[in-house]
Tab-separated table of C-alpha atoms in Angstrom:
chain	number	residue	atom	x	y	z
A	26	UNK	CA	29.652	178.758	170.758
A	27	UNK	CA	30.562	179.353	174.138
A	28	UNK	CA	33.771	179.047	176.399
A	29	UNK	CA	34.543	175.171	176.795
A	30	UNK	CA	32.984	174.276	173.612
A	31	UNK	CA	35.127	172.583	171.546
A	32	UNK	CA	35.715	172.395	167.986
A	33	UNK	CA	37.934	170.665	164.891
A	34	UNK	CA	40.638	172.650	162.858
A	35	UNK	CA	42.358	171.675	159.550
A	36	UNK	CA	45.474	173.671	158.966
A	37	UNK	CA	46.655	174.990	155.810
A	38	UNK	CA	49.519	171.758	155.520
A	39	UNK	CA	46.558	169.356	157.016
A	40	UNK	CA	46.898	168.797	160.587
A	41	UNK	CA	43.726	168.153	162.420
A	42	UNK	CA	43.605	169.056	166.319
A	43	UNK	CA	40.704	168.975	168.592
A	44	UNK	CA	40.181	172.670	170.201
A	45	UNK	CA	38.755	174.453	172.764
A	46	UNK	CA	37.385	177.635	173.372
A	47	UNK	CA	38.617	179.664	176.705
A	48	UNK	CA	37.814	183.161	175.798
A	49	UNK	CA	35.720	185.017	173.370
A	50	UNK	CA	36.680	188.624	173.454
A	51	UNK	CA	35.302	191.568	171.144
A	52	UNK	CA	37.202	191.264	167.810
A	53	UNK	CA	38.809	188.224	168.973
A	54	UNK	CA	38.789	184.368	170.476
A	55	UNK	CA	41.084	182.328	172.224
A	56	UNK	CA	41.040	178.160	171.874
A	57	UNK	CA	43.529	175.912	173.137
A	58	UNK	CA	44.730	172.205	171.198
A	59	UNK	CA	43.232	169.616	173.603
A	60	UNK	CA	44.102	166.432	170.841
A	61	UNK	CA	46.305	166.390	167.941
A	62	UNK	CA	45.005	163.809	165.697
A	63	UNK	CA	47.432	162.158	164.023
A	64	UNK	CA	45.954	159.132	161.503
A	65	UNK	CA	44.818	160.688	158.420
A	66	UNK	CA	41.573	160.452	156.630
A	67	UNK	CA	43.120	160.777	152.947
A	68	UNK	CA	43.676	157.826	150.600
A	69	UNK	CA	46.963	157.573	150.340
A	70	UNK	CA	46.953	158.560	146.621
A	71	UNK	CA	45.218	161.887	144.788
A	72	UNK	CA	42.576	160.239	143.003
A	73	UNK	CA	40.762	162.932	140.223
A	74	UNK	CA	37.328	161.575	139.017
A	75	UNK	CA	36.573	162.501	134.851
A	76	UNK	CA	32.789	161.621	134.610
A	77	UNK	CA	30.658	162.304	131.065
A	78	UNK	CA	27.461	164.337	131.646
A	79	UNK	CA	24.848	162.193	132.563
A	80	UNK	CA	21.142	163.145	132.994
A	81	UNK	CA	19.216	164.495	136.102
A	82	UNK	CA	20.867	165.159	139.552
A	83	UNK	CA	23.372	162.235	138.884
A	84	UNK	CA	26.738	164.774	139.173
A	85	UNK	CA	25.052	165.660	142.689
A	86	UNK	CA	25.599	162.547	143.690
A	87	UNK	CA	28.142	161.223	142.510
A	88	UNK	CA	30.562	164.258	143.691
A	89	UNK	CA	28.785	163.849	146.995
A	90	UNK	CA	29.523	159.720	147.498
A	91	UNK	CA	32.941	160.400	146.132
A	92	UNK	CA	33.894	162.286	148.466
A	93	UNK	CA	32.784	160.397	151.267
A	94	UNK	CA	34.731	157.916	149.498
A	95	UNK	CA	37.678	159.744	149.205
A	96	UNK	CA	38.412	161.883	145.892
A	97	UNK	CA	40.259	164.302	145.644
A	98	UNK	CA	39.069	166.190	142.425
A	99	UNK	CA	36.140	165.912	140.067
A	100	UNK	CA	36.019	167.047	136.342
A	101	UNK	CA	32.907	166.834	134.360
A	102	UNK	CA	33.107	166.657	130.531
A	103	UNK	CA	30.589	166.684	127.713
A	104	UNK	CA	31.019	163.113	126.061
A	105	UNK	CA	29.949	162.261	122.974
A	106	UNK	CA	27.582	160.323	123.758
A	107	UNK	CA	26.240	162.387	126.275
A	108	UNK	CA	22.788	163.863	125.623
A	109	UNK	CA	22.990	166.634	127.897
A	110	UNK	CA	25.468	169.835	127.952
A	111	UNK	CA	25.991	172.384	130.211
A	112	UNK	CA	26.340	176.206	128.445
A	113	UNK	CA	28.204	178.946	129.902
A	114	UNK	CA	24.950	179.626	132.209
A	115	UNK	CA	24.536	176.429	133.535
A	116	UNK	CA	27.870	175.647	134.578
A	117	UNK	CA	28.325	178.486	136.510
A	118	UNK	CA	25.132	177.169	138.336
A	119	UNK	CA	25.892	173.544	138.472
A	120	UNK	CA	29.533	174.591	139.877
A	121	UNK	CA	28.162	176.385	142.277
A	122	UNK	CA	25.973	173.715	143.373
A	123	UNK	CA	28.504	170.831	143.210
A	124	UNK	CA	31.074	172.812	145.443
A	125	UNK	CA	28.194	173.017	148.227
A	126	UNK	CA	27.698	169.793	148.215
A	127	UNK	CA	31.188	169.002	148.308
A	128	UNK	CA	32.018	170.998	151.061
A	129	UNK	CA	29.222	169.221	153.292
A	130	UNK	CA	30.146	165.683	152.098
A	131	UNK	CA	33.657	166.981	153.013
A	132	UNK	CA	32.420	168.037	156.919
A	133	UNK	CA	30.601	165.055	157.167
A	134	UNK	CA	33.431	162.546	156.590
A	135	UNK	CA	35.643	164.685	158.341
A	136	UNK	CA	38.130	165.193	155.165
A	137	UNK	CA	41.360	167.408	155.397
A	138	UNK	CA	40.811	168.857	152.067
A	139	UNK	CA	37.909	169.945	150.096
A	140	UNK	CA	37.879	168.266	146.845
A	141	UNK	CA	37.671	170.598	143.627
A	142	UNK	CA	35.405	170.420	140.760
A	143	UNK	CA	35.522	171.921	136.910
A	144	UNK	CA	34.138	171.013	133.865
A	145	UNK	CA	35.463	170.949	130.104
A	146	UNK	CA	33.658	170.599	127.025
A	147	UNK	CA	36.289	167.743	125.683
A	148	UNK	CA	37.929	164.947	127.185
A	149	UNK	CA	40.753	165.707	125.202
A	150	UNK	CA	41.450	169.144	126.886
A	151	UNK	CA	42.707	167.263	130.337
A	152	UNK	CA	45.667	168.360	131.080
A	153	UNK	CA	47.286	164.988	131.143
A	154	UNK	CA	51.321	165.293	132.352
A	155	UNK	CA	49.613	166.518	135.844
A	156	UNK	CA	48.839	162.259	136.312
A	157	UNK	CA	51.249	159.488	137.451
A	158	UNK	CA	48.526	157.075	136.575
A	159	UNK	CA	45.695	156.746	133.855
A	160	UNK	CA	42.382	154.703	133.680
A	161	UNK	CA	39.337	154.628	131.772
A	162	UNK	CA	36.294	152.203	133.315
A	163	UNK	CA	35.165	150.089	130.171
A	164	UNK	CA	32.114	147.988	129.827
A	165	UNK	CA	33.507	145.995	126.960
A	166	UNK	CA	37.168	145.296	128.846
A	167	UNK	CA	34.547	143.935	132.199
A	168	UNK	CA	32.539	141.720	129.650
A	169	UNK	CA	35.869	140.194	127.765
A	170	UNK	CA	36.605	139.034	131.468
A	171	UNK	CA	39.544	141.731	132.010
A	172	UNK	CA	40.277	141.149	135.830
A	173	UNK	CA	43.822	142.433	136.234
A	174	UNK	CA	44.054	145.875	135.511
A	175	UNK	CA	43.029	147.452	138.618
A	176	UNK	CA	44.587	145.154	140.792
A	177	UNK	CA	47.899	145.752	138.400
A	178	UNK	CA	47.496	149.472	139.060
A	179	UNK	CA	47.286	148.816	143.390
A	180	UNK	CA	50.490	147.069	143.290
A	181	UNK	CA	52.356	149.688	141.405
A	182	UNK	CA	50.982	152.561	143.745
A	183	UNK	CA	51.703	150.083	147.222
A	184	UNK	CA	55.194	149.108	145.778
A	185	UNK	CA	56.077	153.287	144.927
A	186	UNK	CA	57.045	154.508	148.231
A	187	UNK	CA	56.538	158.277	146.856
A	188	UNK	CA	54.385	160.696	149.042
A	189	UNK	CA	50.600	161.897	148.266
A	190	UNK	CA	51.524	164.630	146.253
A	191	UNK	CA	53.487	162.408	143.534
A	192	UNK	CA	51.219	159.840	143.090
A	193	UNK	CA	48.217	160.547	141.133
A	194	UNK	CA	45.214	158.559	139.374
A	195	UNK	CA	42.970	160.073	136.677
A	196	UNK	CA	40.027	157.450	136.351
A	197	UNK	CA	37.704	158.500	133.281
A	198	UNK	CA	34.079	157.078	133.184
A	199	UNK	CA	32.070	157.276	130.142
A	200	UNK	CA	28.404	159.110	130.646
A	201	UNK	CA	24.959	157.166	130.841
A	202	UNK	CA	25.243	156.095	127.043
A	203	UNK	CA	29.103	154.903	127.242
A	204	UNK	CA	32.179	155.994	125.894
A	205	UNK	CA	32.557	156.240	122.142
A	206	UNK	CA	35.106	154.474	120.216
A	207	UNK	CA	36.925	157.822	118.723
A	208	UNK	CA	36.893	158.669	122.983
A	209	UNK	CA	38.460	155.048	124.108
A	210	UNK	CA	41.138	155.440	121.230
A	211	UNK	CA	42.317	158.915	122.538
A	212	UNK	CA	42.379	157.404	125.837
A	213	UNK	CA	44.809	154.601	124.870
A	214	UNK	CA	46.885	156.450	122.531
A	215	UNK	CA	47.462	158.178	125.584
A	216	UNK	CA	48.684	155.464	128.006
A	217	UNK	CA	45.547	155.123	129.729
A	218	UNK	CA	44.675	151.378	130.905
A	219	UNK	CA	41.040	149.720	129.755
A	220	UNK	CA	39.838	148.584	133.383
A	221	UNK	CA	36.994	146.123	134.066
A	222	UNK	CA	35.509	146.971	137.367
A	223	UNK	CA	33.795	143.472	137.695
A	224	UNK	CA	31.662	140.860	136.229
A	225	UNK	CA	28.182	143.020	136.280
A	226	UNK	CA	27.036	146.233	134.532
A	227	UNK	CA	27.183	149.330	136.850
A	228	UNK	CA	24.811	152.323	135.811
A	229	UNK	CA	27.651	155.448	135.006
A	230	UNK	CA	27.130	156.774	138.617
A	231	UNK	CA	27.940	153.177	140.594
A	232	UNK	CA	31.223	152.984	138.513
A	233	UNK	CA	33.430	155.715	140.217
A	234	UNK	CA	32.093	154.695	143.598
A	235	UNK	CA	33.740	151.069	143.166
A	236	UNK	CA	36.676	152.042	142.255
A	237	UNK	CA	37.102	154.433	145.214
A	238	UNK	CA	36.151	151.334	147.544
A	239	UNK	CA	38.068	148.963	145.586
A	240	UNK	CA	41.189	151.599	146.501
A	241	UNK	CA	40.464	152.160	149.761
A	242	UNK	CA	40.089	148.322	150.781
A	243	UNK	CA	43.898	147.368	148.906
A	244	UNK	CA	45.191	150.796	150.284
A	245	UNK	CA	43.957	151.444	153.401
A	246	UNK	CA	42.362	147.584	154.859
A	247	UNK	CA	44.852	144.965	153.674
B	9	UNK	CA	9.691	140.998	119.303
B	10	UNK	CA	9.579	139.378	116.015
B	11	UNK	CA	11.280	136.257	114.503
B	12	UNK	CA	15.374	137.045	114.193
B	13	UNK	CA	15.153	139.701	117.350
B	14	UNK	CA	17.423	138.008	120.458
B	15	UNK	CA	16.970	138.175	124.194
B	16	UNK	CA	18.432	136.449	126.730
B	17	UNK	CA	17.185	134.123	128.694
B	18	UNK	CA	17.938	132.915	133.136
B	19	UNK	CA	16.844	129.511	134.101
B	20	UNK	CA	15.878	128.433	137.252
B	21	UNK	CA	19.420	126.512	137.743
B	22	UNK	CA	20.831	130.151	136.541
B	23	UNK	CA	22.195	129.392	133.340
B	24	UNK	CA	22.438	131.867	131.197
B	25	UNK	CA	21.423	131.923	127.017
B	26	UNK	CA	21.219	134.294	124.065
B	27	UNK	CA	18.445	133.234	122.664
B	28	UNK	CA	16.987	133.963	118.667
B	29	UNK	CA	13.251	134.368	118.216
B	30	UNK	CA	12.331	131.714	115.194
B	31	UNK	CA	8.257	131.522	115.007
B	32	UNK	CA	5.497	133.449	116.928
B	33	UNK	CA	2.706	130.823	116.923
B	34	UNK	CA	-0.878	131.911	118.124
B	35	UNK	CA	-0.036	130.359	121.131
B	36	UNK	CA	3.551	129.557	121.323
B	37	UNK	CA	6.875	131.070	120.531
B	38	UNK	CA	10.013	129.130	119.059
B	39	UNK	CA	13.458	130.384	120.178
B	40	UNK	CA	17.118	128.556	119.470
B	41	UNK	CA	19.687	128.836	121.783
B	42	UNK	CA	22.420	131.043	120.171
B	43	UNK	CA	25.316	131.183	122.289
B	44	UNK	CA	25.570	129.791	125.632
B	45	UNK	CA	27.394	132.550	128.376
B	46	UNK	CA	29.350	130.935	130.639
B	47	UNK	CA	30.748	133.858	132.964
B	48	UNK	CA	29.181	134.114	136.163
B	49	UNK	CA	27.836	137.864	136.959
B	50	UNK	CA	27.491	136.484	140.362
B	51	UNK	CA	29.293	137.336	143.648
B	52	UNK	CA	30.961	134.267	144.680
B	53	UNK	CA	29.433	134.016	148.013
B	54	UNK	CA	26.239	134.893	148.963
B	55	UNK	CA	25.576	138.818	150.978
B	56	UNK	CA	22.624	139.650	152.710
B	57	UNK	CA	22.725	143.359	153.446
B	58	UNK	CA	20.985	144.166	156.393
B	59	UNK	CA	20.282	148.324	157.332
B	60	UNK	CA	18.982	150.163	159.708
B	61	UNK	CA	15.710	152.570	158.303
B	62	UNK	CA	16.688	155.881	157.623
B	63	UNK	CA	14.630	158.951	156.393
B	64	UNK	CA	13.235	159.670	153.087
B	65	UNK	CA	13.975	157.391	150.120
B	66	UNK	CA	17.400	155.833	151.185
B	67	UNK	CA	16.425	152.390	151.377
B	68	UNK	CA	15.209	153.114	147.030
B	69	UNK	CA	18.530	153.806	146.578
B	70	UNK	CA	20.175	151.106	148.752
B	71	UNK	CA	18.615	148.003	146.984
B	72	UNK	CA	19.157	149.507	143.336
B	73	UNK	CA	23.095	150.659	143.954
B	74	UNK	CA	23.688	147.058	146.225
B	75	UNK	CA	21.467	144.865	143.321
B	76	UNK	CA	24.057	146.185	140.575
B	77	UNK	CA	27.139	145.519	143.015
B	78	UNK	CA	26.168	142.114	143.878
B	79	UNK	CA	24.094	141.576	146.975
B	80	UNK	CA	21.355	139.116	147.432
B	81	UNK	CA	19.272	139.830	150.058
B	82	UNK	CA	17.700	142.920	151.619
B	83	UNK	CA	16.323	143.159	155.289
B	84	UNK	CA	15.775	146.412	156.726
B	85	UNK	CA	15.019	147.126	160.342
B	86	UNK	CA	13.898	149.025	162.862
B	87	UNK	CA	16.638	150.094	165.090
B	88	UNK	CA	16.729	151.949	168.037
B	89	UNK	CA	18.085	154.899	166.972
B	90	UNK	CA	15.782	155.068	163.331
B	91	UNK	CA	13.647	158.322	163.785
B	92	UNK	CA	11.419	156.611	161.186
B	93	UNK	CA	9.711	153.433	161.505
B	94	UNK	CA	7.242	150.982	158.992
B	95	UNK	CA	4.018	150.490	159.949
B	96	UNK	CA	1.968	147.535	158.533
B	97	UNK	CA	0.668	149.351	155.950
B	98	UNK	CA	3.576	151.062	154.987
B	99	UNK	CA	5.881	147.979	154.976
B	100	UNK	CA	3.552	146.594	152.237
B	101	UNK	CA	3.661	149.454	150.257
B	102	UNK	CA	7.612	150.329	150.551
B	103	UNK	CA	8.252	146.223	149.858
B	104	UNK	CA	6.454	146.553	146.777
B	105	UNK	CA	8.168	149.425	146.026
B	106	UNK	CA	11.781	148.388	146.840
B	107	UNK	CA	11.259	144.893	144.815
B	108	UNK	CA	10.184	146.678	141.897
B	109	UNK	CA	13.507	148.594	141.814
B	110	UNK	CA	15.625	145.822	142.513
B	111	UNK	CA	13.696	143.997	139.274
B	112	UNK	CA	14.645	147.210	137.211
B	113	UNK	CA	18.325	146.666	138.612
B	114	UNK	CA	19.001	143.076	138.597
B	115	UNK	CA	17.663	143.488	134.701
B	116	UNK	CA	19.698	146.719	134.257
B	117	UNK	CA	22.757	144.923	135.495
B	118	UNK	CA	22.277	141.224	134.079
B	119	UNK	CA	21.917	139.308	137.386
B	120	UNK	CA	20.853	135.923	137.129
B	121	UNK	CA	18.955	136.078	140.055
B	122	UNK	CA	16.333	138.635	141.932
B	123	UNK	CA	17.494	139.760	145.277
B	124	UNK	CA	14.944	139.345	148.059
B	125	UNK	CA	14.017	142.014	150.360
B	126	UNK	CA	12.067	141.934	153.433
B	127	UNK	CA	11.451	143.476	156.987
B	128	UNK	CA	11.868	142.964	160.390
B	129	UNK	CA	10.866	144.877	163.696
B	130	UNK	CA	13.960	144.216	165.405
B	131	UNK	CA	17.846	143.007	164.685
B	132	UNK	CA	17.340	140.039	167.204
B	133	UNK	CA	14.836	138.359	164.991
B	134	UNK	CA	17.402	137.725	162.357
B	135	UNK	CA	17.708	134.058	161.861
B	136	UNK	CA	21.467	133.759	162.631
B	137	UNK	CA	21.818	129.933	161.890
B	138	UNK	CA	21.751	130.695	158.071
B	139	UNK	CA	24.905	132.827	157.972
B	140	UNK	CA	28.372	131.511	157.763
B	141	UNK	CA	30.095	135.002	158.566
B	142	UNK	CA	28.670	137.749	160.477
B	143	UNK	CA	30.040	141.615	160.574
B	144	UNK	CA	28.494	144.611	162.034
B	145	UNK	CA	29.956	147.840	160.145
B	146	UNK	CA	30.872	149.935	163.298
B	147	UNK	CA	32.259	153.756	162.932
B	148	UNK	CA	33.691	153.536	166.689
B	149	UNK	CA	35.960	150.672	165.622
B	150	UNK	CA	37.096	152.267	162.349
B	151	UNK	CA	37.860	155.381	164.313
B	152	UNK	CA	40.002	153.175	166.663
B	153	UNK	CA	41.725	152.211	163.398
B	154	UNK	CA	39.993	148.545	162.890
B	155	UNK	CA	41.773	147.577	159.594
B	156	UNK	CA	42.097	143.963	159.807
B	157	UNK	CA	38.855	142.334	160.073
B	158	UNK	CA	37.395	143.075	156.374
B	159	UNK	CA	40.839	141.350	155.321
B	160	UNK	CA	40.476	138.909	157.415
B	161	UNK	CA	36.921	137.843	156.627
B	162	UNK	CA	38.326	137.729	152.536
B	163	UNK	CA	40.792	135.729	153.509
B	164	UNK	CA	38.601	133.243	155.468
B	165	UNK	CA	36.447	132.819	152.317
B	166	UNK	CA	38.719	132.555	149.570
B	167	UNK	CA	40.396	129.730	151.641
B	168	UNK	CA	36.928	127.725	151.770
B	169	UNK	CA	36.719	125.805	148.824
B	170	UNK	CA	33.064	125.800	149.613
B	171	UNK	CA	30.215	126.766	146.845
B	172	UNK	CA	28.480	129.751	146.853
B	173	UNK	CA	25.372	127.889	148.767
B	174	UNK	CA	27.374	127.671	151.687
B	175	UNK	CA	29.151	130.714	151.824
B	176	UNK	CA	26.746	133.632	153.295
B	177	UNK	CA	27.843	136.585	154.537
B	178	UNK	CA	25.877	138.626	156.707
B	179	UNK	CA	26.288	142.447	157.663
B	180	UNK	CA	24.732	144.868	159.510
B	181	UNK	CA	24.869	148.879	158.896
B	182	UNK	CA	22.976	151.350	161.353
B	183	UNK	CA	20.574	153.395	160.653
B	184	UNK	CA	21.629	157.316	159.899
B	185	UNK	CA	21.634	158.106	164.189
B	186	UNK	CA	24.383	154.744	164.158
B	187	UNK	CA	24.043	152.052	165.938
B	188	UNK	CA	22.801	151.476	169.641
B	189	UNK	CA	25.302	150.181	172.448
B	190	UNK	CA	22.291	147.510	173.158
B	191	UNK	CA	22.353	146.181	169.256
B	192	UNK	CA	26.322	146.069	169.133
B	193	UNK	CA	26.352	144.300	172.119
B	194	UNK	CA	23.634	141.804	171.180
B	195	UNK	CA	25.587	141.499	167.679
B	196	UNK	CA	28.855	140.812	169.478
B	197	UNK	CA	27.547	138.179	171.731
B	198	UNK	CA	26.547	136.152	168.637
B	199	UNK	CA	29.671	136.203	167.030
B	200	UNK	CA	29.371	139.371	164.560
B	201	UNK	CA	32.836	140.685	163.949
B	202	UNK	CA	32.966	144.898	164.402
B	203	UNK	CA	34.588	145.946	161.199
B	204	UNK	CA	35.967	149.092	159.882
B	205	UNK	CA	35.228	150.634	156.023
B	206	UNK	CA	38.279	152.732	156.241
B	207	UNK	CA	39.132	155.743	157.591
B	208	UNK	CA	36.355	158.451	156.332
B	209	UNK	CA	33.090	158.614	158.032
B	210	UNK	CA	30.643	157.319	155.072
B	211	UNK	CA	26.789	158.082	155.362
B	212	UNK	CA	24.385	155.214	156.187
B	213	UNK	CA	23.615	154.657	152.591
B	214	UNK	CA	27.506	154.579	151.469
B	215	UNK	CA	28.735	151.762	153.771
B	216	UNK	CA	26.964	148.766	152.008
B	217	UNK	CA	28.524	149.801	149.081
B	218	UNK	CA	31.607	150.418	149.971
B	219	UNK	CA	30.976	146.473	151.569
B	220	UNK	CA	30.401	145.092	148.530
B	221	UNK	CA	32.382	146.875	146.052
B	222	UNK	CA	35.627	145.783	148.152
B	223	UNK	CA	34.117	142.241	148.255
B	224	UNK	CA	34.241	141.978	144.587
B	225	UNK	CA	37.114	143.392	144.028
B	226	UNK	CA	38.942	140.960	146.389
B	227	UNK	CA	37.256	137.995	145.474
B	228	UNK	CA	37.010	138.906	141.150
B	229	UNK	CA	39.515	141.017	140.114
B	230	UNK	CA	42.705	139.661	142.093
């Protein structure tokens, strides 16, 4: 870069201003704000994304659409009717690769914040009292005709006037072969609501990305 | 398959039976109707997604993500900012190609019907008399905060009473470089609304299905 270049900062309490350089001395450079920007690019909610293991590069892309979509945090778990698993090894890897790809998808759509990622060998180990609201995507609620839930959910969130840091969705999706029944019990013992995401059968990786749009149209369009 | 095994079966009018095998003839096949399934799986008005060509195998991924969220038809074109472009022999190929995934998909997601796909060398050879709502997805008029016209358009079409024949929504998404100041304006002059996806910068290949995703959950979950 040289002097009239200009550039975007995020501070640490996510303000975004236009700069400019003016000076570039040895250890040092000088840039002046030319634009404050003020509308934000962050769904008004923290959304965290629970996916089961699915095969091939599927976590690659899903981490990468959602956070073009807006998420906030991704956690990967081993379901039980996932047929792969990640050991010790391989997470370390994966991790590694997720958070690159995050970090682009985050440049690219200009985010404020770079979503996080983990993984956890149980769905049962999520640390629950963290969330202000609780979903699970289910195949069998879409096919009984279940149409309300997530629309439900957008009218408690729009009606709570509480700021981004209060209000926060876990949405758990079930891996390429579903979620097991011992899996969806846990879930509702534990408050979380069985959501149909609409009339047609989504392959695991489609699911988290319609939910995302779904929230971003009621949250940010209407 | 062997008598007892089910299936289910589309007719042409896009009803929709479980079917039981009864008797495998030598050159016939006997099936009862088992249950009848009256839920529609389809959108309730008709989307043809139109997008600019972008490199490697984006367009594979567009029709099998935008079958299993709803859309009907797929025409891809050459715009002018697509560094790529389908020559004669290569739009026979990639057709064959793309309609061969959208089979797997519509399958995979129980449509009752096939989306079409085809190609054109240019946006102003759409046939514009077929649509009865047009929209452009346009990144320079979500930056300038364009919120209302997705809402809008939803509102327009849950007001017509109007079946699902009559009811087809067009919309345009750029090709990865955007879209030209020539092709916005020729989209403007024929009535295409500019309309913002939110507030994130989405890649070429996101936008659709951000599109339709908010689609159905406006017109089938509220």
């Amino acid at each position: 870069m040289k002097p009239g270049d200009c550039f975007e900062v995020v501070t640490a309490d996510k303000k975004v201003a236009v700069m400019e350089l003016e000076e570039i001395a040895e250890h040092s450079a000088t840039a002046r704000v030319c634009k404050e920007i003020e509308h934000t690019v962050e769904l008004p909610l923290q959304v965290t994304i629970v996916c089961g293991l699915s095969k091939k590069d599927k976590a690659d892309w899903i981490v990468q659409k959602a956070t073009e979509l807006g998420a906030q945090h991704f956690i990967f778990f081993s379901g039980d009717y996932s047929i792969v698993k990640w050991d010790k090894k391989k997470q370390e890897k994966k991790l590694v690769r997720l958070r690159k790809i995050i970090r682009g998808a985050s440049e690219q759509s200009h985010r404020v914040m770079v979503p996080t990622v983990s993984y956890i060998e149980n769905i049962k180990t999520l640390q629950l009292e963290k969330y202000s609201e609780k979903m699970v995507a289910y195949e069998e609620a879409a096919k009984e005709g279940e149409t309300a839930s997530l629309a439900k959910l957008v009218s408690r969130v729009k009606k709570q006037q509480r700021s981004i840091k209060d209000l926060h969705l876990v949405a758990v999706f079930g891996p390429e072969g579903g979620i097991s029944p011992a899996e969806i019990q846990y879930l509702k013992s534990n408050d979380f609501s069985l959501t149909g995401l609409g009339p047609r059968i989504m392959r695991a990786e489609t699911a988290p990305l319609y939910l995302l749009s779904a929230l971003s149209y009621a949250l940010e369009l209407n």
